[in-house]
Amino acid sequence: MSGTLGIAVIGTGKMGADHARRIDRMVAGARVAAVADVDGERAKEVAAGLDGCGAYTDPEAALAAPGVDAVLIASPGPAHEEVLLHCLERELPVLCEKPMTPDPAGALRVVEAEARLGRRLVQVGFMRRYDAEYERLKALLDGAELGRPLFLHCRHRNAASPSFFTSEMLIADSVVHEVDAARWLLGQEVTAVSVLTPTASGGAPEGLRDPQFVLLETSGGTVVDVEVFVNCGFGYQVQCEAVCEAGSARIGDGQAMVVQSGGRWGGEIVQDFTVRFADAYDRQLRRWTEAVREGRATGPSAWDGYAAAAVAEAGVTALRSGVRERVSLAERPGLYGGHG
Ligand code: NAD
Ligand code: ISE
């Protein structure tokens, strides 16, 4: 396309408002044409700062608004499927925040609808694939100079969890990022999940099983462990160490600047994902916009969203059962050749 890409942003909470600001200020060739939020006041507030942007409470009305060529979904996970299916009906390219859907059954309905259409329109917001450190680790592993990956040791820590967070969401909402990152970094599927839980931290809200230790086994024989701790109190940390046959590589130490003064050394720990992954969100949106304008599909696909949801479901079952659970995947439609 030659004109500016008009984007409808569905859900204008923390992420939706941030993405709308990003489209407005950081992405060339795109503008926010409409926003929708069930909270009409929130939608109006975000639209007020954006030239020619309509505010709606009904997502379908935003999809049908004048000048809308593409959609960004940033409503809560359970609301994604309905909007995704409407986008596919209207043949609108869509960038959908993770998780694509909270359940594999819903994700499979999206995959099947897109496969029937015969072309990729859905990209899932697994933004770690656009983070500079993750990109370097991916290039190193693909280059194979360290040999075969044996382990990925991952840590995913949030300073505090939102009030609505459940024990299951530590897996389906947080570890789902590691699931996608592991599938992408390794080019393998996750085949089984086990979950161990220590006595909950005193800093966690009553009843929340936080932290958890999640073990993923993969089709290529790599073992991935994830410490997820969403009320660690001290900051936001996402780390990954790949241990390979001939060496190891680690990302996420966050040591951009180390200060030495008064007989001490140290640095800052960022407090949340909007800071740690700001560049990745920018790059994700820029590359998606470029691809949509050129009529291409790139990035994590609906199949990746489905595979991550299937692993998350096995993880939630393992959390409840206390035993190792196998992951079962549907047959992959031809539309989704290899790993995205
Ligand atoms: P939020 O609660 O701050 O915002 C969600 C907004 O959606 C709210 O304004 C709410 O009123 C609105 N909403 C609720 N139901 C709706 C519906 N049916 N239609 C339209 N609007 C609706 O949540 P958030 O933290 O911004 O998370 C939004 C999405 O982004 C979730 O899928 C979440 O998992 C994802 N997320 C991704 C990252 C990341 O790092 N990629 C980080 C945080 C959140
Ligand atoms: C949140 O929804 C995200 O996606 C963040 O990246 C993650 O760190 C956090 O745990 C999730 O709740």
mmCIF file of C-alpha atoms and ligand atoms in Angstrom:
data_model
loop_
_atom_site.group_PDB
_atom_site.id
_atom_site.type_symbol
_atom_site.label_atom_id
_atom_site.label_comp_id
_atom_site.label_asym_id
_atom_site.label_seq_id
_atom_site.Cartn_x
_atom_site.Cartn_y
_atom_site.Cartn_z
ATOM 1 C CA MET A 1 0.000 0.000 0.000
ATOM 2 C CA SER A 2 1.141 3.567 -0.600
ATOM 3 C CA GLY A 3 -0.846 5.534 2.044
ATOM 4 C CA THR A 4 -0.593 5.528 5.831
ATOM 5 C CA LEU A 5 -1.689 2.295 7.541
ATOM 6 C CA GLY A 6 -4.751 3.010 9.728
ATOM 7 C CA ILE A 7 -4.736 0.809 12.838
ATOM 8 C CA ALA A 8 -7.608 0.055 15.234
ATOM 9 C CA VAL A 9 -6.343 -0.575 18.778
ATOM 10 C CA ILE A 10 -8.677 -2.835 20.784
ATOM 11 C CA GLY A 11 -8.216 -2.464 24.557
ATOM 12 C CA THR A 12 -6.664 0.775 25.800
ATOM 13 C CA GLY A 13 -5.317 -0.302 29.189
ATOM 14 C CA LYS A 14 -1.619 -0.451 30.073
ATOM 15 C CA MET A 15 -0.399 -2.159 26.881
ATOM 16 C CA GLY A 16 -3.020 -0.761 24.475
ATOM 17 C CA ALA A 17 -2.347 2.854 25.509
ATOM 18 C CA ASP A 18 1.411 2.225 25.253
ATOM 19 C CA HIS A 19 1.075 0.669 21.783
ATOM 20 C CA ALA A 20 -1.198 3.537 20.617
ATOM 21 C CA ARG A 21 1.409 6.085 21.763
ATOM 22 C CA ARG A 22 4.116 4.039 20.055
ATOM 23 C CA ILE A 23 2.195 3.902 16.722
ATOM 24 C CA ASP A 24 1.578 7.658 16.927
ATOM 25 C CA ARG A 25 5.157 8.658 17.772
ATOM 26 C CA MET A 26 7.579 5.899 16.844
ATOM 27 C CA VAL A 27 6.255 4.088 13.771
ATOM 28 C CA ALA A 28 6.600 5.600 10.304
ATOM 29 C CA GLY A 29 3.739 4.987 7.864
ATOM 30 C CA ALA A 30 1.107 4.151 10.493
ATOM 31 C CA ARG A 31 -1.518 5.981 12.517
ATOM 32 C CA VAL A 32 -4.172 5.062 15.072
ATOM 33 C CA ALA A 33 -7.474 5.363 13.200
ATOM 34 C CA ALA A 34 -9.750 4.008 15.969
ATOM 35 C CA VAL A 35 -9.619 2.696 19.530
ATOM 36 C CA ALA A 36 -12.124 0.538 21.413
ATOM 37 C CA ASP A 37 -12.416 -0.304 25.085
ATOM 38 C CA VAL A 38 -15.390 -1.598 27.086
ATOM 39 C CA ASP A 39 -14.479 1.270 29.393
ATOM 40 C CA GLY A 40 -15.608 4.119 27.101
ATOM 41 C CA GLU A 41 -13.907 6.803 29.170
ATOM 42 C CA ARG A 42 -10.553 5.067 28.828
ATOM 43 C CA ALA A 43 -11.012 4.796 25.045
ATOM 44 C CA LYS A 44 -11.918 8.490 24.802
ATOM 45 C CA GLU A 45 -8.899 9.504 26.898
ATOM 46 C CA VAL A 46 -6.507 7.659 24.589
ATOM 47 C CA ALA A 47 -8.280 8.879 21.409
ATOM 48 C CA ALA A 48 -8.190 12.479 22.637
ATOM 49 C CA GLY A 49 -4.420 12.645 22.144
ATOM 50 C CA LEU A 50 -4.556 11.217 18.614
ATOM 51 C CA ASP A 51 -5.448 13.151 15.458
ATOM 52 C CA GLY A 52 -8.595 11.861 13.697
ATOM 53 C CA CYS A 53 -8.976 8.836 15.975
ATOM 54 C CA GLY A 54 -12.513 7.548 16.738
ATOM 55 C CA ALA A 55 -13.351 6.094 20.183
ATOM 56 C CA TYR A 56 -15.705 3.098 20.552
ATOM 57 C CA THR A 57 -16.857 0.687 23.231
ATOM 58 C CA ASP A 58 -17.611 -2.099 20.738
ATOM 59 C CA PRO A 59 -14.527 -3.656 19.066
ATOM 60 C CA GLU A 60 -16.545 -4.559 15.947
ATOM 61 C CA ALA A 61 -17.491 -0.903 15.455
ATOM 62 C CA ALA A 62 -13.787 0.033 15.620
ATOM 63 C CA LEU A 63 -12.931 -2.638 13.033
ATOM 64 C CA ALA A 64 -15.571 -1.130 10.711
ATOM 65 C CA ALA A 65 -14.512 2.499 11.356
ATOM 66 C CA PRO A 66 -13.375 4.673 8.424
ATOM 67 C CA GLY A 67 -9.679 4.340 7.554
ATOM 68 C CA VAL A 68 -9.050 1.068 9.433
ATOM 69 C CA ASP A 69 -6.677 -1.215 7.475
ATOM 70 C CA ALA A 70 -5.239 -3.327 10.316
ATOM 71 C CA VAL A 71 -5.834 -4.151 13.990
ATOM 72 C CA LEU A 72 -3.815 -4.350 17.205
ATOM 73 C CA ILE A 73 -5.509 -6.341 20.008
ATOM 74 C CA ALA A 74 -4.505 -5.449 23.576
ATOM 75 C CA SER A 75 -7.618 -6.464 25.505
ATOM 76 C CA PRO A 76 -7.335 -9.287 28.107
ATOM 77 C CA GLY A 77 -6.594 -12.787 26.711
ATOM 78 C CA PRO A 78 -10.134 -14.211 27.053
ATOM 79 C CA ALA A 79 -11.465 -11.415 24.765
ATOM 80 C CA HIS A 80 -8.955 -12.081 21.927
ATOM 81 C CA GLU A 81 -10.589 -14.980 20.064
ATOM 82 C CA GLU A 82 -13.799 -13.146 19.156
ATOM 83 C CA VAL A 83 -11.941 -10.123 17.752
ATOM 84 C CA LEU A 84 -9.407 -12.321 15.921
ATOM 85 C CA LEU A 85 -12.234 -14.194 14.171
ATOM 86 C CA HIS A 86 -13.871 -10.887 13.169
ATOM 87 C CA CYS A 87 -10.518 -9.664 11.794
ATOM 88 C CA LEU A 88 -10.189 -12.837 9.719
ATOM 89 C CA GLU A 89 -13.772 -12.448 8.406
ATOM 90 C CA ARG A 90 -12.905 -8.913 7.317
ATOM 91 C CA GLU A 91 -9.449 -10.030 6.053
ATOM 92 C CA LEU A 92 -7.718 -7.459 8.277
ATOM 93 C CA PRO A 93 -4.077 -8.073 9.285
ATOM 94 C CA VAL A 94 -3.850 -8.236 13.075
ATOM 95 C CA LEU A 95 -1.144 -8.050 15.725
ATOM 96 C CA CYS A 96 -2.573 -9.735 18.830
ATOM 97 C CA GLU A 97 -0.991 -9.434 22.272
ATOM 98 C CA LYS A 98 -0.030 -12.694 23.977
ATOM 99 C CA PRO A 99 -1.523 -15.053 24.943
ATOM 100 C CA MET A 100 -3.261 -15.345 21.541
ATOM 101 C CA THR A 101 -6.028 -17.117 23.458
ATOM 102 C CA PRO A 102 -5.791 -18.536 26.983
ATOM 103 C CA ASP A 103 -6.856 -22.024 25.781
ATOM 104 C CA PRO A 104 -5.646 -24.244 22.923
ATOM 105 C CA ALA A 105 -9.229 -24.997 21.780
ATOM 106 C CA GLY A 106 -9.844 -21.285 21.083
ATOM 107 C CA ALA A 107 -6.388 -20.930 19.498
ATOM 108 C CA LEU A 108 -7.094 -23.867 17.196
ATOM 109 C CA ARG A 109 -10.343 -22.205 16.041
ATOM 110 C CA VAL A 110 -8.262 -19.154 15.032
ATOM 111 C CA VAL A 111 -5.674 -21.357 13.266
ATOM 112 C CA GLU A 112 -8.431 -23.206 11.387
ATOM 113 C CA ALA A 113 -10.178 -19.974 10.324
ATOM 114 C CA GLU A 114 -6.880 -18.567 9.019
ATOM 115 C CA ALA A 115 -5.975 -21.837 7.275
ATOM 116 C CA ARG A 116 -9.395 -21.789 5.531
ATOM 117 C CA LEU A 117 -8.588 -18.286 4.301
ATOM 118 C CA GLY A 118 -5.299 -19.628 2.935
ATOM 119 C CA ARG A 119 -3.068 -16.714 3.948
ATOM 120 C CA ARG A 120 -1.452 -15.497 7.154
ATOM 121 C CA LEU A 121 -3.028 -12.403 8.687
ATOM 122 C CA VAL A 122 -2.388 -13.004 12.412
ATOM 123 C CA GLN A 123 0.845 -12.159 14.253
ATOM 124 C CA VAL A 124 1.131 -12.855 18.000
ATOM 125 C CA GLY A 125 2.838 -10.309 20.281
ATOM 126 C CA PHE A 126 5.676 -12.543 21.476
ATOM 127 C CA MET A 127 7.951 -9.503 21.467
ATOM 128 C CA ARG A 128 11.027 -11.239 22.884
ATOM 129 C CA ARG A 129 11.749 -12.341 19.309
ATOM 130 C CA TYR A 130 12.436 -8.624 18.617
ATOM 131 C CA ASP A 131 14.677 -7.986 21.646
ATOM 132 C CA ALA A 132 18.314 -7.319 20.673
ATOM 133 C CA GLU A 133 19.724 -9.737 23.285
ATOM 134 C CA TYR A 134 17.332 -12.543 22.281
ATOM 135 C CA GLU A 135 18.166 -11.922 18.608
ATOM 136 C CA ARG A 136 21.891 -12.330 19.382
ATOM 137 C CA LEU A 137 21.297 -15.540 21.318
ATOM 138 C CA LYS A 138 19.146 -16.899 18.468
ATOM 139 C CA ALA A 139 21.890 -16.077 15.904
ATOM 140 C CA LEU A 140 24.520 -17.760 18.107
ATOM 141 C CA LEU A 141 22.465 -20.936 18.524
ATOM 142 C CA ASP A 142 21.558 -21.024 14.808
ATOM 143 C CA GLY A 143 25.263 -20.630 13.945
ATOM 144 C CA ALA A 144 25.895 -23.867 15.925
ATOM 145 C CA GLU A 145 29.405 -22.813 16.993
ATOM 146 C CA LEU A 146 28.590 -23.798 20.588
ATOM 147 C CA GLY A 147 27.216 -27.159 19.468
ATOM 148 C CA ARG A 148 23.852 -28.625 20.435
ATOM 149 C CA PRO A 149 21.892 -26.837 23.209
ATOM 150 C CA LEU A 150 21.537 -29.092 26.284
ATOM 151 C CA PHE A 151 19.775 -26.742 28.710
ATOM 152 C CA LEU A 152 18.056 -23.369 28.743
ATOM 153 C CA HIS A 153 18.005 -21.955 32.283
ATOM 154 C CA CYS A 154 15.430 -19.143 32.443
ATOM 155 C CA ARG A 155 14.300 -16.702 35.102
ATOM 156 C CA HIS A 156 11.142 -14.606 34.803
ATOM 157 C CA ARG A 157 10.640 -12.263 37.725
ATOM 158 C CA ASN A 158 8.100 -9.455 38.128
ATOM 159 C CA ALA A 159 8.270 -6.961 40.999
ATOM 160 C CA ALA A 160 4.558 -7.538 41.760
ATOM 161 C CA SER A 161 1.610 -9.239 40.085
ATOM 162 C CA PRO A 162 -1.706 -7.514 39.264
ATOM 163 C CA SER A 163 -4.584 -8.128 41.725
ATOM 164 C CA PHE A 164 -6.408 -10.476 39.290
ATOM 165 C CA PHE A 165 -3.408 -12.840 38.910
ATOM 166 C CA THR A 166 -4.036 -16.543 39.655
ATOM 167 C CA SER A 167 -1.573 -19.424 40.214
ATOM 168 C CA GLU A 168 -2.465 -20.718 36.728
ATOM 169 C CA MET A 169 -1.619 -17.326 35.169
ATOM 170 C CA LEU A 170 2.016 -17.643 36.269
ATOM 171 C CA ILE A 171 2.159 -20.298 33.541
ATOM 172 C CA ALA A 172 -0.483 -19.215 30.992
ATOM 173 C CA ASP A 173 0.294 -15.482 31.133
ATOM 174 C CA SER A 174 3.975 -15.262 32.168
ATOM 175 C CA VAL A 175 5.826 -18.531 31.346
ATOM 176 C CA VAL A 176 4.019 -18.544 27.970
ATOM 177 C CA HIS A 177 6.767 -16.074 26.900
ATOM 178 C CA GLU A 178 9.501 -18.628 27.763
ATOM 179 C CA VAL A 179 7.518 -21.322 25.948
ATOM 180 C CA ASP A 180 7.528 -19.257 22.754
ATOM 181 C CA ALA A 181 11.141 -18.143 23.228
ATOM 182 C CA ALA A 182 12.297 -21.751 23.761
ATOM 183 C CA ARG A 183 10.406 -23.029 20.672
ATOM 184 C CA TRP A 184 11.872 -20.179 18.592
ATOM 185 C CA LEU A 185 15.448 -20.298 19.950
ATOM 186 C CA LEU A 186 15.704 -24.070 19.657
ATOM 187 C CA GLY A 187 13.481 -24.671 16.603
ATOM 188 C CA GLN A 188 11.879 -27.511 18.586
ATOM 189 C CA GLU A 189 8.459 -28.276 20.033
ATOM 190 C CA VAL A 190 7.820 -28.659 23.773
ATOM 191 C CA THR A 191 6.690 -32.229 24.434
ATOM 192 C CA ALA A 192 6.160 -32.423 28.228
ATOM 193 C CA VAL A 193 5.807 -30.124 31.239
ATOM 194 C CA SER A 194 6.365 -30.607 34.998
ATOM 195 C CA VAL A 195 5.842 -27.973 37.705
ATOM 196 C CA LEU A 196 7.314 -27.804 41.222
ATOM 197 C CA THR A 197 6.226 -25.250 43.786
ATOM 198 C CA PRO A 198 8.176 -24.333 46.911
ATOM 199 C CA THR A 199 6.297 -22.956 49.917
ATOM 200 C CA ALA A 200 4.836 -19.699 48.597
ATOM 201 C CA SER A 201 6.788 -16.511 49.216
ATOM 202 C CA GLY A 202 5.589 -14.383 52.127
ATOM 203 C CA GLY A 203 5.519 -11.510 49.614
ATOM 204 C CA ALA A 204 2.894 -13.222 47.436
ATOM 205 C CA PRO A 205 -0.830 -12.466 47.848
ATOM 206 C CA GLU A 206 -2.709 -15.024 50.007
ATOM 207 C CA GLY A 207 -3.351 -18.253 48.057
ATOM 208 C CA LEU A 208 -1.064 -17.462 45.077
ATOM 209 C CA ARG A 209 1.423 -20.261 44.377
ATOM 210 C CA ASP A 210 4.339 -17.954 43.688
ATOM 211 C CA PRO A 211 7.140 -18.758 42.819
ATOM 212 C CA GLN A 212 6.999 -21.850 40.600
ATOM 213 C CA PHE A 213 9.654 -23.969 38.864
ATOM 214 C CA VAL A 214 8.516 -25.102 35.424
ATOM 215 C CA LEU A 215 10.392 -27.806 33.517
ATOM 216 C CA LEU A 216 9.885 -28.153 29.748
ATOM 217 C CA GLU A 217 11.151 -31.124 27.718
ATOM 218 C CA THR A 218 11.600 -30.629 23.984
ATOM 219 C CA SER A 219 11.416 -32.732 20.823
ATOM 220 C CA GLY A 220 15.198 -32.347 20.283
ATOM 221 C CA GLY A 221 16.126 -33.489 23.806
ATOM 222 C CA THR A 222 16.866 -30.051 25.323
ATOM 223 C CA VAL A 223 15.683 -29.421 28.885
ATOM 224 C CA VAL A 224 14.344 -25.935 29.696
ATOM 225 C CA ASP A 225 13.822 -24.784 33.274
ATOM 226 C CA VAL A 226 11.979 -21.613 34.214
ATOM 227 C CA GLU A 227 11.905 -19.986 37.627
ATOM 228 C CA VAL A 228 8.829 -17.766 37.542
ATOM 229 C CA PHE A 229 8.454 -15.416 40.512
ATOM 230 C CA VAL A 230 5.876 -12.672 39.950
ATOM 231 C CA ASN A 231 6.072 -11.002 43.366
ATOM 232 C CA CYS A 232 9.841 -10.960 43.863
ATOM 233 C CA GLY A 233 9.580 -7.390 45.100
ATOM 234 C CA PHE A 234 12.884 -6.082 43.781
ATOM 235 C CA GLY A 235 12.254 -5.537 40.076
ATOM 236 C CA TYR A 236 11.736 -7.021 36.616
ATOM 237 C CA GLN A 237 14.209 -9.652 35.426
ATOM 238 C CA VAL A 238 14.077 -11.895 32.374
ATOM 239 C CA GLN A 239 17.194 -14.002 31.940
ATOM 240 C CA CYS A 240 18.130 -16.950 29.776
ATOM 241 C CA GLU A 241 21.302 -19.025 29.747
ATOM 242 C CA ALA A 242 21.848 -21.556 26.965
ATOM 243 C CA VAL A 243 24.228 -24.343 27.973
ATOM 244 C CA CYS A 244 25.544 -26.103 24.868
ATOM 245 C CA GLU A 245 28.041 -28.899 24.162
ATOM 246 C CA ALA A 246 30.908 -26.459 23.588
ATOM 247 C CA GLY A 247 30.053 -23.437 25.715
ATOM 248 C CA SER A 248 27.275 -21.373 27.213
ATOM 249 C CA ALA A 249 25.710 -17.964 26.543
ATOM 250 C CA ARG A 250 23.608 -15.853 28.862
ATOM 251 C CA ILE A 251 21.344 -12.831 28.305
ATOM 252 C CA GLY A 252 19.287 -10.554 30.546
ATOM 253 C CA ASP A 253 21.819 -9.554 33.194
ATOM 254 C CA GLY A 254 20.813 -5.929 32.660
ATOM 255 C CA GLN A 255 24.306 -4.584 33.302
ATOM 256 C CA ALA A 256 24.147 -1.717 30.841
ATOM 257 C CA MET A 257 25.965 0.498 33.347
ATOM 258 C CA VAL A 258 27.859 -0.510 36.468
ATOM 259 C CA VAL A 259 28.589 2.319 38.897
ATOM 260 C CA GLN A 260 31.555 2.143 41.305
ATOM 261 C CA SER A 261 31.591 4.626 44.129
ATOM 262 C CA GLY A 262 32.260 4.836 47.862
ATOM 263 C CA GLY A 263 33.748 1.352 48.080
ATOM 264 C CA ARG A 264 30.745 -0.287 46.376
ATOM 265 C CA TRP A 265 29.702 -1.265 42.867
ATOM 266 C CA GLY A 266 26.224 -1.753 41.466
ATOM 267 C CA GLY A 267 23.546 -0.870 38.932
ATOM 268 C CA GLU A 268 19.812 -0.449 38.541
ATOM 269 C CA ILE A 269 17.163 -3.124 38.135
ATOM 270 C CA VAL A 270 14.315 -1.976 35.855
ATOM 271 C CA GLN A 271 10.867 -2.223 37.407
ATOM 272 C CA ASP A 272 8.727 -3.559 34.574
ATOM 273 C CA PHE A 273 8.395 -4.913 31.062
ATOM 274 C CA THR A 274 7.482 -1.555 29.488
ATOM 275 C CA VAL A 275 11.053 -0.456 30.259
ATOM 276 C CA ARG A 276 12.963 -3.752 29.802
ATOM 277 C CA PHE A 277 11.308 -4.521 26.474
ATOM 278 C CA ALA A 278 10.613 -0.963 25.178
ATOM 279 C CA ASP A 279 12.951 -1.413 22.196
ATOM 280 C CA ALA A 280 11.495 -4.838 21.429
ATOM 281 C CA TYR A 281 7.916 -3.452 21.388
ATOM 282 C CA ASP A 282 9.099 -0.668 19.034
ATOM 283 C CA ARG A 283 10.838 -3.088 16.687
ATOM 284 C CA GLN A 284 7.873 -5.499 16.769
ATOM 285 C CA LEU A 285 5.469 -2.739 15.693
ATOM 286 C CA ARG A 286 7.789 -1.272 13.058
ATOM 287 C CA ARG A 287 8.460 -4.632 11.427
ATOM 288 C CA TRP A 288 4.777 -5.618 11.567
ATOM 289 C CA THR A 289 3.757 -2.283 9.986
ATOM 290 C CA GLU A 290 6.365 -2.671 7.225
ATOM 291 C CA ALA A 291 5.255 -6.242 6.511
ATOM 292 C CA VAL A 292 1.550 -5.335 6.447
ATOM 293 C CA ARG A 293 2.183 -2.388 4.113
ATOM 294 C CA GLU A 294 4.100 -4.696 1.784
ATOM 295 C CA GLY A 295 1.413 -7.394 1.997
ATOM 296 C CA ARG A 296 3.757 -9.858 3.767
ATOM 297 C CA ALA A 297 3.272 -11.892 6.958
ATOM 298 C CA THR A 298 6.189 -12.312 9.375
ATOM 299 C CA GLY A 299 6.829 -12.970 13.063
ATOM 300 C CA PRO A 300 5.134 -15.379 15.453
ATOM 301 C CA SER A 301 2.128 -16.918 13.716
ATOM 302 C CA ALA A 302 -1.289 -18.106 14.883
ATOM 303 C CA TRP A 303 0.262 -21.602 14.935
ATOM 304 C CA ASP A 304 2.903 -20.335 17.394
ATOM 305 C CA GLY A 305 0.070 -18.868 19.489
ATOM 306 C CA TYR A 306 -1.695 -22.252 19.416
ATOM 307 C CA ALA A 307 1.450 -24.266 20.270
ATOM 308 C CA ALA A 308 2.211 -21.951 23.217
ATOM 309 C CA ALA A 309 -1.390 -22.286 24.469
ATOM 310 C CA ALA A 310 -1.178 -26.099 24.254
ATOM 311 C CA VAL A 311 2.037 -26.118 26.320
ATOM 312 C CA ALA A 312 0.524 -23.674 28.820
ATOM 313 C CA GLU A 313 -2.524 -25.914 29.226
ATOM 314 C CA ALA A 314 -0.277 -28.930 29.920
ATOM 315 C CA GLY A 315 1.622 -26.755 32.426
ATOM 316 C CA VAL A 316 -1.559 -25.753 34.246
ATOM 317 C CA THR A 317 -2.589 -29.433 34.385
ATOM 318 C CA ALA A 318 0.880 -30.327 35.755
ATOM 319 C CA LEU A 319 0.594 -27.582 38.397
ATOM 320 C CA ARG A 320 -2.690 -29.123 39.592
ATOM 321 C CA SER A 321 -1.719 -32.809 39.257
ATOM 322 C CA GLY A 322 1.852 -32.552 40.525
ATOM 323 C CA VAL A 323 3.017 -34.952 37.821
ATOM 324 C CA ARG A 324 4.661 -34.645 34.405
ATOM 325 C CA GLU A 325 2.121 -33.939 31.649
ATOM 326 C CA ARG A 326 2.597 -34.586 27.934
ATOM 327 C CA VAL A 327 1.760 -31.877 25.391
ATOM 328 C CA SER A 328 -0.457 -32.908 22.528
ATOM 329 C CA LEU A 329 -0.581 -30.800 19.356
ATOM 330 C CA ALA A 330 -3.056 -30.934 16.491
ATOM 331 C CA GLU A 331 -1.732 -31.508 12.979
ATOM 332 C CA ARG A 332 -0.012 -28.383 11.677
ATOM 333 C CA PRO A 333 -1.793 -26.961 8.592
ATOM 334 C CA GLY A 334 0.444 -26.499 5.524
ATOM 335 C CA LEU A 335 0.052 -22.696 5.800
ATOM 336 C CA TYR A 336 2.466 -22.740 8.772
ATOM 337 C CA GLY A 337 5.566 -24.374 7.210
ATOM 338 C CA GLY A 338 8.385 -24.285 9.794
ATOM 339 C CA HIS A 339 9.010 -22.315 12.966
ATOM 340 C CA GLY A 340 8.069 -18.618 12.587
HETATM 341 P P1 NAD B 1 -5.119 -3.903 31.179
HETATM 342 O O1 NAD B 1 -6.061 -4.509 32.147
HETATM 343 O O2 NAD B 1 -4.246 -2.784 31.611
HETATM 344 O O3 NAD B 1 -5.932 -3.383 29.899
HETATM 345 C C1 NAD B 1 -6.930 -4.138 29.265
HETATM 346 C C2 NAD B 1 -7.958 -3.176 28.706
HETATM 347 O O4 NAD B 1 -8.884 -3.913 27.924
HETATM 348 C C3 NAD B 1 -8.767 -2.457 29.796
HETATM 349 O O5 NAD B 1 -8.778 -1.083 29.524
HETATM 350 C C4 NAD B 1 -10.165 -3.078 29.691
HETATM 351 O O6 NAD B 1 -11.190 -2.167 30.013
HETATM 352 C C5 NAD B 1 -10.200 -3.464 28.228
HETATM 353 N N1 NAD B 1 -11.123 -4.548 27.913
HETATM 354 C C6 NAD B 1 -11.556 -5.579 28.692
HETATM 355 N N2 NAD B 1 -12.364 -6.398 27.980
HETATM 356 C C7 NAD B 1 -12.449 -5.877 26.742
HETATM 357 C C8 NAD B 1 -13.131 -6.261 25.559
HETATM 358 N N3 NAD B 1 -13.894 -7.360 25.525
HETATM 359 N N4 NAD B 1 -13.027 -5.475 24.462
HETATM 360 C C9 NAD B 1 -12.266 -4.336 24.491
HETATM 361 N N5 NAD B 1 -11.595 -3.916 25.594
HETATM 362 C C10 NAD B 1 -11.670 -4.691 26.680
HETATM 363 O O7 NAD B 1 -4.256 -5.125 30.596
HETATM 364 P P2 NAD B 1 -2.833 -5.059 29.890
HETATM 365 O O8 NAD B 1 -1.769 -5.265 30.909
HETATM 366 O O9 NAD B 1 -2.772 -3.881 29.005
HETATM 367 O O10 NAD B 1 -2.870 -6.415 29.032
HETATM 368 C C11 NAD B 1 -3.546 -6.471 27.797
HETATM 369 C C12 NAD B 1 -2.990 -7.627 26.971
HETATM 370 O O11 NAD B 1 -1.584 -7.435 26.791
HETATM 371 C C13 NAD B 1 -3.133 -9.016 27.596
HETATM 372 O O12 NAD B 1 -3.315 -9.961 26.579
HETATM 373 C C14 NAD B 1 -1.793 -9.236 28.288
HETATM 374 O O13 NAD B 1 -1.433 -10.590 28.453
HETATM 375 C C15 NAD B 1 -0.869 -8.566 27.288
HETATM 376 N N6 NAD B 1 0.397 -8.088 27.875
HETATM 377 C C16 NAD B 1 1.514 -8.298 27.170
HETATM 378 C C17 NAD B 1 2.730 -7.876 27.661
HETATM 379 C C18 NAD B 1 3.964 -8.154 26.892
HETATM 380 O O14 NAD B 1 5.045 -8.064 27.459
HETATM 381 N N7 NAD B 1 3.875 -8.484 25.619
HETATM 382 C C19 NAD B 1 2.791 -7.215 28.889
HETATM 383 C C20 NAD B 1 1.606 -6.997 29.584
HETATM 384 C C21 NAD B 1 0.410 -7.425 29.068
HETATM 385 C C1 ISE B 2 2.528 -9.811 31.400
HETATM 386 O O1 ISE B 2 1.241 -10.049 30.843
HETATM 387 C C2 ISE B 2 3.566 -9.879 30.339
HETATM 388 O O2 ISE B 2 3.360 -10.307 29.238
HETATM 389 C C3 ISE B 2 4.922 -9.588 30.828
HETATM 390 O O3 ISE B 2 5.861 -9.576 29.779
HETATM 391 C C4 ISE B 2 5.273 -10.648 31.841
HETATM 392 O O4 ISE B 2 6.545 -10.405 32.388
HETATM 393 C C5 ISE B 2 4.250 -10.672 32.970
HETATM 394 O O5 ISE B 2 4.574 -11.710 33.869
HETATM 395 C C6 ISE B 2 2.856 -10.903 32.405
HETATM 396 O O6 ISE B 2 1.898 -10.884 33.445
#
